[in-house]
Short mmCIF file of C-alpha atoms in Angstrom, two decimals:
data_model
loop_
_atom_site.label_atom_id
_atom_site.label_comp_id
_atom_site.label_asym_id
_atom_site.label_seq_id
_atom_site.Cartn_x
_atom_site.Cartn_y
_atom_site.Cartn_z
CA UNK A 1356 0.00 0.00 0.00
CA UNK A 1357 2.97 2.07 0.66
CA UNK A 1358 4.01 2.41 -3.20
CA UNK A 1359 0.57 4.37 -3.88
CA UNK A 1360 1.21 7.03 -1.09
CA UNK A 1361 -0.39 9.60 -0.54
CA UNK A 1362 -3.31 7.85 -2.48
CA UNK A 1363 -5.94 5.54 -1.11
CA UNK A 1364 -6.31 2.49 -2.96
CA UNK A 1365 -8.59 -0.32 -3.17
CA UNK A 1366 -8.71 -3.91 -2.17
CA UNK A 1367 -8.92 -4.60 -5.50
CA UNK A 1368 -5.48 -2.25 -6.53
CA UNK A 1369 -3.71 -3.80 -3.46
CA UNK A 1370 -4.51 -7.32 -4.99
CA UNK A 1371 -3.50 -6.62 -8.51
CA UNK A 1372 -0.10 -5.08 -7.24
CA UNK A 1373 0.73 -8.03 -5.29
CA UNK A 1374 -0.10 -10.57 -8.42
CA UNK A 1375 2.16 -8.45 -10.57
CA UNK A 1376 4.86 -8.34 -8.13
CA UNK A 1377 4.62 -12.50 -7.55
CA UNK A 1378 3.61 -12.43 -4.34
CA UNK A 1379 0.11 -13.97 -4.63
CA UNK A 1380 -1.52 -15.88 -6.95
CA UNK A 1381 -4.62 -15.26 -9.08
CA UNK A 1382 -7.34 -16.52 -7.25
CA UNK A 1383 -10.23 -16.11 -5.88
CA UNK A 1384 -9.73 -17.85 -2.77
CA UNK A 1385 -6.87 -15.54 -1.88
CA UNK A 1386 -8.56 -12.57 -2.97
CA UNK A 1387 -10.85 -13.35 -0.02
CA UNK A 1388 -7.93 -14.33 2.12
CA UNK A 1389 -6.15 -10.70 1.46
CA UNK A 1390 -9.77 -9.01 1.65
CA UNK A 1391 -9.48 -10.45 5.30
CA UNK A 1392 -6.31 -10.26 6.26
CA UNK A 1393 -6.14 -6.23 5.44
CA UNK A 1394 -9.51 -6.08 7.14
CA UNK A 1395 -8.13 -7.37 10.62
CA UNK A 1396 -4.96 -5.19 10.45
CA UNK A 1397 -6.84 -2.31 9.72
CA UNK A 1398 -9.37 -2.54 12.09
CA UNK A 1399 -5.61 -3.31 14.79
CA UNK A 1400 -4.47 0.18 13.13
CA UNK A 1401 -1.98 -1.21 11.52
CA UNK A 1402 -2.95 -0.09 8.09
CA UNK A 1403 -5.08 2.95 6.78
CA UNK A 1404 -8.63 2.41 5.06
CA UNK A 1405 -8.79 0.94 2.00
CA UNK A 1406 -11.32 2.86 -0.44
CA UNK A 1407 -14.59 1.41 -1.05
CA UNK A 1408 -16.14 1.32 -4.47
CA UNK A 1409 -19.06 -0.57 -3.45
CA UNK A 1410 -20.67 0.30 -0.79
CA UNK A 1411 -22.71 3.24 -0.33
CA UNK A 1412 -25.49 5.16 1.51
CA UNK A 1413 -28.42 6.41 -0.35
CA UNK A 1414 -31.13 8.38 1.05
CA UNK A 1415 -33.67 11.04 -0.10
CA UNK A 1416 -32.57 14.69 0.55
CA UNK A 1417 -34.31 16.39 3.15
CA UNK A 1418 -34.64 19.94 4.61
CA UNK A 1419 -35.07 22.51 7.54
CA UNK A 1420 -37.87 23.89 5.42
CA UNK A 1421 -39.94 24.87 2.67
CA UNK A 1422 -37.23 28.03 2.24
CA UNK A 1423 -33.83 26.13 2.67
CA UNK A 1424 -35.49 23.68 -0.22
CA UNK A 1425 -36.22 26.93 -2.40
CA UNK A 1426 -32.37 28.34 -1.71
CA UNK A 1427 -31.01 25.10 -2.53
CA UNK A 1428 -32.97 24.31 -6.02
CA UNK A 1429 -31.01 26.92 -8.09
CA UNK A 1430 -27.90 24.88 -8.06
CA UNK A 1431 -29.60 21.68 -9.24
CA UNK A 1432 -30.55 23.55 -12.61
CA UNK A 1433 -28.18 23.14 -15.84
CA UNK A 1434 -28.07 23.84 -19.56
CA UNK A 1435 -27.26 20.66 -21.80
CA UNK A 1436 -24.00 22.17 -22.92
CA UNK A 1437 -24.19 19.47 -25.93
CA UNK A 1438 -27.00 20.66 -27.42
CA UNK A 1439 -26.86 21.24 -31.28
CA UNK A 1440 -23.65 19.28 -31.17
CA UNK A 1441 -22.89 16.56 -33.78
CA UNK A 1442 -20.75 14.26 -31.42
CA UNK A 1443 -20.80 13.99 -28.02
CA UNK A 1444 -17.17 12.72 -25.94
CA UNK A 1445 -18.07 9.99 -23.29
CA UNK A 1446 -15.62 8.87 -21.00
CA UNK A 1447 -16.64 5.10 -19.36
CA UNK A 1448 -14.63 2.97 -16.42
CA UNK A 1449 -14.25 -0.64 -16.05
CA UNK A 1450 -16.65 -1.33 -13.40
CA UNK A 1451 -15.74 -3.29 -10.56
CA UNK A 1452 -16.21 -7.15 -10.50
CA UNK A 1453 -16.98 -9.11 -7.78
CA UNK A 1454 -13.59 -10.86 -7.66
CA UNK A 1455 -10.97 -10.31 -9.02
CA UNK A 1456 -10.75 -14.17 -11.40
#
């Protein structure tokens, strides 16, 4: 984890560096294995938090009131700054599998 400082990385990045380096093989089964090793150190404090793709928190926005809504709503409009345009630039990420074989 050291050799992405000052980045966070995730399990994931941590796994692939150690297959490339030899360390571990490509497995599944030791995917899980590093997934819980790293876990138990990090909840000793031996290592920092890895960064988690997967898991997040959703819930509705909510408000003091019917005026901190109305202050807020400007900032959710925009213009579709494509319009009229012939082509359109999309940039797309592998998405994150479920393990890593």
């Amino acid at each position: 984890m050291n050799g992405y400082a000052p980045m966070k990385v995730t399990l994931r990045q941590v796994m692939y560096r150690l297959v490339s380096e030899g360390a571990l093989p490509h497995t599944a089964p030791m995917y899980r294995r590093l997934s819980a090793q790293l876990a138990k150190a990090r909840r000793e404090g031996r290592l920092p938090d890895l960064i988690d793709t997967v898991r997040e928190i959703h819930f509705s926005p909510v408000w003091t009131g019917a005026d901190a809504f109305l202050a807020e709503m400007p900032d959710w409009f925009r213009l579709d700054r494509t319009e009229g345009q012939e082509h359109a630039l999309y940039v797309a990420a592998e998405s994150t599998p479920r393990a890593p074989c």
